[in-house]
Coordinates of C-alpha atoms in Angstrom, one line a residue:
X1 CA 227.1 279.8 166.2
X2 CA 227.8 277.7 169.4
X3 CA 231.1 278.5 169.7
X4 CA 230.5 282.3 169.5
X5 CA 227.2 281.7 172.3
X6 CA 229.9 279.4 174.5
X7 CA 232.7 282.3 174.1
X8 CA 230.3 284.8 175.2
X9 CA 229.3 283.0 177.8
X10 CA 232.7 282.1 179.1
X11 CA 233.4 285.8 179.0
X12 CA 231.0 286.6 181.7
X13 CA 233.3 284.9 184.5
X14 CA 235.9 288.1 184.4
X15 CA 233.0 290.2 183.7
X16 CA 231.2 289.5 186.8
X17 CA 234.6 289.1 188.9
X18 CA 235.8 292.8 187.5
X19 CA 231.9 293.7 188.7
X20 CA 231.9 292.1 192.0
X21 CA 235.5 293.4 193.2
X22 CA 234.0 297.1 192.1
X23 CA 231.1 296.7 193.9
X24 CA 232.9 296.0 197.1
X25 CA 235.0 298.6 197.0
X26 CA 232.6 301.4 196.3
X27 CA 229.7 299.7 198.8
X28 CA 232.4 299.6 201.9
X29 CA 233.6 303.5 200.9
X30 CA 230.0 304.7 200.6
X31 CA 229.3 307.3 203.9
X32 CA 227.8 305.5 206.8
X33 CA 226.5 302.1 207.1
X34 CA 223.7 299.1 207.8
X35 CA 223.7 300.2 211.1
X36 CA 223.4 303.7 210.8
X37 CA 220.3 302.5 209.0
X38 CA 219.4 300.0 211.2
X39 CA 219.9 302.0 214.3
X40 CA 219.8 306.4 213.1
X41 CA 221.5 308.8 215.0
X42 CA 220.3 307.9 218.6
X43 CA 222.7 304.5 218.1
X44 CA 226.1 304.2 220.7
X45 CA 229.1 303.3 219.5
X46 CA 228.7 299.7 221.6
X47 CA 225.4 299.0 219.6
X48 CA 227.0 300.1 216.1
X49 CA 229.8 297.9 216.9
X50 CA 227.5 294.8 217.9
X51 CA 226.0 295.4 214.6
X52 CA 229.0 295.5 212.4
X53 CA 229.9 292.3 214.7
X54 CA 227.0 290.7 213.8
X55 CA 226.9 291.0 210.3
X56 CA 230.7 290.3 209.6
X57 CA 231.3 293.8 208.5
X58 CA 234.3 294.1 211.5
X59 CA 236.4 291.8 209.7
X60 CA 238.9 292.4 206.9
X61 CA 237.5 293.5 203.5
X62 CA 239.6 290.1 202.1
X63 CA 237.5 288.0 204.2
X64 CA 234.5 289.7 203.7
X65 CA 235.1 289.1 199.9
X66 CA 236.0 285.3 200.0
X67 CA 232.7 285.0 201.7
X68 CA 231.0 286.8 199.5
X69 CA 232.7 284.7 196.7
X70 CA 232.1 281.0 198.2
X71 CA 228.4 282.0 198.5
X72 CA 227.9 283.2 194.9
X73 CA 229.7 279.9 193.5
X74 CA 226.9 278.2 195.8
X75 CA 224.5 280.4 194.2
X76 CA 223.7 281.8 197.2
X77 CA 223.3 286.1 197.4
X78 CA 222.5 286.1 200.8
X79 CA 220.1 287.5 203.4
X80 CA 219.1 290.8 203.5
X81 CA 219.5 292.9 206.1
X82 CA 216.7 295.3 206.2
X83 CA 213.4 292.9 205.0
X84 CA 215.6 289.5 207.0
X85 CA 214.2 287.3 203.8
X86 CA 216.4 285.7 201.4
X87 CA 218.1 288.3 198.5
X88 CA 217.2 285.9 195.5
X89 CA 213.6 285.9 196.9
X90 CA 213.4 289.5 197.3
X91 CA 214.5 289.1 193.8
X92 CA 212.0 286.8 192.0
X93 CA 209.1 288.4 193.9
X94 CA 210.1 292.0 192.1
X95 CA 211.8 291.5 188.9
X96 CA 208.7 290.1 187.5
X97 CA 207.0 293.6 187.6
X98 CA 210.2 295.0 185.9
X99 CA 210.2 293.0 183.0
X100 CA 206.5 293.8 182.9
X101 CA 207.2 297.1 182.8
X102 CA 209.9 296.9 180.6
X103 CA 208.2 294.8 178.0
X104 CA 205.4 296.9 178.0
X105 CA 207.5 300.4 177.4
X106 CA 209.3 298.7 174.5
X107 CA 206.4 297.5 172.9
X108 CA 204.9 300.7 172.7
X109 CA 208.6 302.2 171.5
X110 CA 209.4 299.3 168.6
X111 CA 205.9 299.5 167.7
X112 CA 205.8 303.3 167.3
X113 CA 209.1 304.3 166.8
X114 CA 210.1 301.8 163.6
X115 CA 207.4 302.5 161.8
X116 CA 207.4 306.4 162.5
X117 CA 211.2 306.6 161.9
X118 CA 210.9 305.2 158.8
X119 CA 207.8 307.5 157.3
X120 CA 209.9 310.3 158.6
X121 CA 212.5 309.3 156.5
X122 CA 211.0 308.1 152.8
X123 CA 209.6 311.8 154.0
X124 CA 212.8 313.6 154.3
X125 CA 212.1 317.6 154.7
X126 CA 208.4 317.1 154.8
X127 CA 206.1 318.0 158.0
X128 CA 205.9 314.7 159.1
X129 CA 210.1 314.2 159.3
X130 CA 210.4 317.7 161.2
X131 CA 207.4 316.6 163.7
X132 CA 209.1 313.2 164.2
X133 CA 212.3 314.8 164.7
X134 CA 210.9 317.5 167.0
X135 CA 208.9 315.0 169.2
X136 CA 211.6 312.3 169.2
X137 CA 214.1 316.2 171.0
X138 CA 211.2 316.5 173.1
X139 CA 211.0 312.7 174.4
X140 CA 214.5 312.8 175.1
X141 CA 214.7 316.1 177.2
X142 CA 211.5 315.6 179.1
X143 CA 212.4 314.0 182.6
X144 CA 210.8 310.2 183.0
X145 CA 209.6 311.6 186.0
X146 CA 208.1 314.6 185.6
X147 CA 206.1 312.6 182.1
X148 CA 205.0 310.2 184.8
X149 CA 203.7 312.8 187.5
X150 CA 201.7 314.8 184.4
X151 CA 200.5 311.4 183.2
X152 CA 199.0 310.5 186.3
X153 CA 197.5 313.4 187.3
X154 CA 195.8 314.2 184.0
X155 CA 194.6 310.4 183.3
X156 CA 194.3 308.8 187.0
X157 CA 193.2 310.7 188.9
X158 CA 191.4 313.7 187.0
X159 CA 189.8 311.6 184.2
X160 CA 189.8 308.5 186.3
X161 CA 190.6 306.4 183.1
X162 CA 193.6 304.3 184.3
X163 CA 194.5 303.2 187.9
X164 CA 197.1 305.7 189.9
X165 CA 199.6 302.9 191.6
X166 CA 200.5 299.4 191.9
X167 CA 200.5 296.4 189.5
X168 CA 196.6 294.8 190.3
X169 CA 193.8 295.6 191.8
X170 CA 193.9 294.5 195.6
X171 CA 190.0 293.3 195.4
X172 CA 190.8 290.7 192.8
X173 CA 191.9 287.6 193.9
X174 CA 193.9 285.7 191.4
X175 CA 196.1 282.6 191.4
X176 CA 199.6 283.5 191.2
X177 CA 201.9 280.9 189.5
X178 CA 205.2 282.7 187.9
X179 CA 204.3 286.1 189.6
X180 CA 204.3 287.6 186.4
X181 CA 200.7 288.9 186.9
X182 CA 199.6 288.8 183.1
X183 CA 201.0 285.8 182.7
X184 CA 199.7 284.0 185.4
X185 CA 196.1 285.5 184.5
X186 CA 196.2 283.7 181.2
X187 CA 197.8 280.6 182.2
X188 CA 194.7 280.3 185.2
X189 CA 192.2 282.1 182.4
X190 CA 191.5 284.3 184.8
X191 CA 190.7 287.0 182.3
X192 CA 189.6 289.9 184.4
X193 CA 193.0 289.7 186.2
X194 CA 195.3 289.3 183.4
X195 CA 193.0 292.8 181.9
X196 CA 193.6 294.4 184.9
X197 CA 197.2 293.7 184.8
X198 CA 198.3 295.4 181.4
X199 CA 195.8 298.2 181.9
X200 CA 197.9 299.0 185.4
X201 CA 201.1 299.1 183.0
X202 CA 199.4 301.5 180.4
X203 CA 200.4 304.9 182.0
X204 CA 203.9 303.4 183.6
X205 CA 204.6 301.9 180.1
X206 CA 204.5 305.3 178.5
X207 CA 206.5 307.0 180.7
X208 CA 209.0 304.6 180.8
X209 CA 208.9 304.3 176.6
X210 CA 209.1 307.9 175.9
X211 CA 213.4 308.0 175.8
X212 CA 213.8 304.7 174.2
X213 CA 210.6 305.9 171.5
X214 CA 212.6 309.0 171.2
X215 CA 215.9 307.1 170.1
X216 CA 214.6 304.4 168.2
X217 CA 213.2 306.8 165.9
X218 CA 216.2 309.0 165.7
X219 CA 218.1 306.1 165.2
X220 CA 215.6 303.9 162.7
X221 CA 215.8 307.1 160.5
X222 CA 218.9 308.0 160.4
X223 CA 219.8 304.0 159.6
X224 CA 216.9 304.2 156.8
X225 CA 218.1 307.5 155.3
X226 CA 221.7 305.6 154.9
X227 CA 220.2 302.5 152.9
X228 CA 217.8 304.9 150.9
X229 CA 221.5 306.0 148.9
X230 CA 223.0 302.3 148.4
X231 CA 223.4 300.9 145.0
X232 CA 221.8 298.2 145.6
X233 CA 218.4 299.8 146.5
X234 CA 218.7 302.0 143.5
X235 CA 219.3 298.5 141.7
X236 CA 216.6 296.8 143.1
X237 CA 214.4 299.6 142.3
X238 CA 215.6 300.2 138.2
X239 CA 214.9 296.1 138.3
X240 CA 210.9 296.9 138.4
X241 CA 210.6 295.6 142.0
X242 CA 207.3 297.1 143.8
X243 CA 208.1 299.3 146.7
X244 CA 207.1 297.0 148.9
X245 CA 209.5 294.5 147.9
X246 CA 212.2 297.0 148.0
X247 CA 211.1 298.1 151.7
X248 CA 210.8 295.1 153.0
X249 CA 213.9 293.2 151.8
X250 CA 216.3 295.6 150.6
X251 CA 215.7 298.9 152.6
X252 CA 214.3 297.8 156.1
X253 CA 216.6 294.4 156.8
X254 CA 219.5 296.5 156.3
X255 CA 218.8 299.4 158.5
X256 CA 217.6 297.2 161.5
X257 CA 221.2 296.3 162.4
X258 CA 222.2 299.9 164.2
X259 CA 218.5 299.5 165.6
X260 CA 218.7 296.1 167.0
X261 CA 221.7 297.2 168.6
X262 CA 219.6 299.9 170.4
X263 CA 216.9 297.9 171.2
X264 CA 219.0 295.4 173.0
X265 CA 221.1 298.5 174.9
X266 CA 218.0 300.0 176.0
X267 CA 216.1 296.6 176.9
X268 CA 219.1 295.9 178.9
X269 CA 218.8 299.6 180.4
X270 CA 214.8 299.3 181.8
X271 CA 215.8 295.8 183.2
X272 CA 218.4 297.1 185.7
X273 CA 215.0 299.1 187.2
X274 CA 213.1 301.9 186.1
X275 CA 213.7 304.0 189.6
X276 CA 211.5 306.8 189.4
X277 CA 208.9 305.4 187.3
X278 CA 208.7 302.4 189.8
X279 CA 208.4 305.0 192.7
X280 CA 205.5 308.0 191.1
X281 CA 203.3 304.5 190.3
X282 CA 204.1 302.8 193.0
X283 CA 204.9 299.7 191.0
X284 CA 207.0 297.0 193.1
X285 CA 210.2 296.1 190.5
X286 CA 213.8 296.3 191.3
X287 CA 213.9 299.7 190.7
X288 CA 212.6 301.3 193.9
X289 CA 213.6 298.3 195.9
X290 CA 217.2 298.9 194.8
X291 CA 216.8 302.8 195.9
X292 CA 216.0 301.6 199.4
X293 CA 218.4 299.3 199.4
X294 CA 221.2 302.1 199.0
X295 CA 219.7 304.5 201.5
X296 CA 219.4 301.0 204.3
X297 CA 223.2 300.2 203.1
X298 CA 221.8 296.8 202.4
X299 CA 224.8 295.4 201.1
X300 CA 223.3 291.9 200.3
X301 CA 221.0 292.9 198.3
X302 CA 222.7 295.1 196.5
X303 CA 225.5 292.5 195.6
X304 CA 223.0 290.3 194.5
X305 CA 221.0 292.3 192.7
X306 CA 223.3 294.3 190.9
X307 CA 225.3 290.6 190.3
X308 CA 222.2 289.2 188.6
X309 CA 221.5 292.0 186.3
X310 CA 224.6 292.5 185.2
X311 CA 223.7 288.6 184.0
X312 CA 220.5 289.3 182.9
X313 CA 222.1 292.5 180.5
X314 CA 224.7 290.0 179.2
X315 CA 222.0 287.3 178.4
X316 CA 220.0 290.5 176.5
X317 CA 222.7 291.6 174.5
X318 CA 223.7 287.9 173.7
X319 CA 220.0 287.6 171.8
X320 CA 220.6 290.9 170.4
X321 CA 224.2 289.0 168.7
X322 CA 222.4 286.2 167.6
X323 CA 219.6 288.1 165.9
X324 CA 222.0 289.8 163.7
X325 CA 222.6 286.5 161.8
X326 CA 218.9 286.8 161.0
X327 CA 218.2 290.1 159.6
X328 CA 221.6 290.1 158.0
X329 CA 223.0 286.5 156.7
X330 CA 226.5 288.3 155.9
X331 CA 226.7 288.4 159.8
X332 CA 226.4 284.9 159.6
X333 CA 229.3 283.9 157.5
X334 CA 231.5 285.8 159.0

């Protein structure tokens, strides 16, 4: 087991070198610039040129790459150029939210979507399969967006049940320690805040979850209708075991594999920034920040936030690896 987490960790260097020399070359081809940002039309050709200047974008795209390379071995992303604060923390201050986010939409998807994908399939043909099927079509071809837009506007702000935007309440004044606001409301015991924290991710959380709800149900079925026919559940079943033996050691462990694999795909996925969710709610992640980025041509922050979740997506997929040994000890062995 150590060797397997030290050779997938040694296989991130080429991983993030392949990454970082793509990056450059699609960032530095990529119409315009920082300081047609910085600067919009009314800019002269002297002032774009002192910007370019300025920021070291005037040299050769070698250079600019060794830079960038020294840095990152230094741990250091950089400054970025549209905010002038520090890319890792522009980083910390907004990947907090995402994960929020993110563990909040797969909650609601595991938690729904196991369960329901299984009933739908020791149902096979019945109403409840064809509605599980039906919805999980519908989830997938509804745009996040336009979920969020008729989420809001039927529960925020015509029923006034949940709050329209943003991660708190601005009137409550809490301690922040990690910046993870629920956390940081338990940690303090400031009870009120950590509340008002998950019930601002209620309506982003189901927007977000209703693709990866959609495909873990397709997928948890389809995986449960495959062990339903093995021997071995048709043996443990002529041995006398109870059903819920036989669901939850023989049928169940087995079909989690292919599921695990999508849980840790589409984990990865709402990590790297849920862009329009992030921008109907108004909810400060990565996502929206990394769609201003592009439009500014911050380059910094781009690098280094694309640089760091390719890590973080690598480090997801890792604990998805490892958990295999667990819910199957054949994985193990081998």
């Amino acid at each position: 087991m150590f060797r397997f987490i030290v050779r997938r960790l040694l296989q991130l260097i080429p991983t993030l070198f392949g990454l970082s020399i793509l990056l450059f070359i699609w960032l530095r081809r990529l119409p315009g610039g920082p300081e047609t940002a910085i600067l919009g039309e009314r800019g002269t050709p002297e002032m774009r040129a002192a910007i370019r200047r300025n920021l070291g974008l005037d040299e050769p795209i070698l250079i600019q790459y060794g830079r960038f390379v020294r840095r990152l071995i230094r741990l250091d992303l950089g400054t970025s150029i549209s905010t002038k604060r520090e890319v890792t923390t522009e980083f910390l201050q907004r990947f907090p939210g995402t994960v929020e986010l993110t563990v909040m939409a797969m909650v609601i998807a595991i938690g729904i979507g196991i369960p329901l994908g299984y009933l739908a399939a020791r149902r096979r043909g019945r109403f409840l399969d064809h509605a599980s099927v039906g919805g999980s079509l519908i989830g997938i071809c509804i745009p996040v967006f336009f979920l969020a837009y008729v989420l809001k506007a039927i529960f925020s702000e015509n029923l006034n049940w949940f709050p329209a935007s943003g991660r708190q309440d601005p009137t409550i004044e809490a301690t922040r320690i990690t910046n993870f606001f629920v956390l940081d409301g338990l940690l303090t015991r400031e009870w009120d805040a950590a509340a008002d924290a998950i019930w601002h991710l209620v309506l982003p959380g189901i927007a977000l979850a209703s693709i990866p709800l959609a495909i873990i149900v397709r997928m948890t079925r389809a995986s449960v209708l495959e062990v339903l026919n093995e021997d071995f559940v048709r043996t443990a079943e002529a041995k006398g075991l109870t059903e819920s033996v036989v669901r939850r050691r023989h049928v169940l462990r087995n079909a989690m594999l292919p599921v695990a694999t999508s849980v840790g795909l589409l984990t990865g996925g709402l990590l790297s920034g849920a862009v329009l969710t992030e921008t109907v709610f108004a909810f400060s992640g990565i996502g929206a920040f990394l769609a201003d980025s592009i439009s500014q041509r911050d380059y910094p922050v781009l690098m280094g936030f694309i640089m760091i979740i390719a890590v973080v997506y690598v480090m997801v997929n890792l604990i998805v690896d490892l958990s295999y040994s667990l819910i199957d000890p054949r994985v193990r062995v081998r």
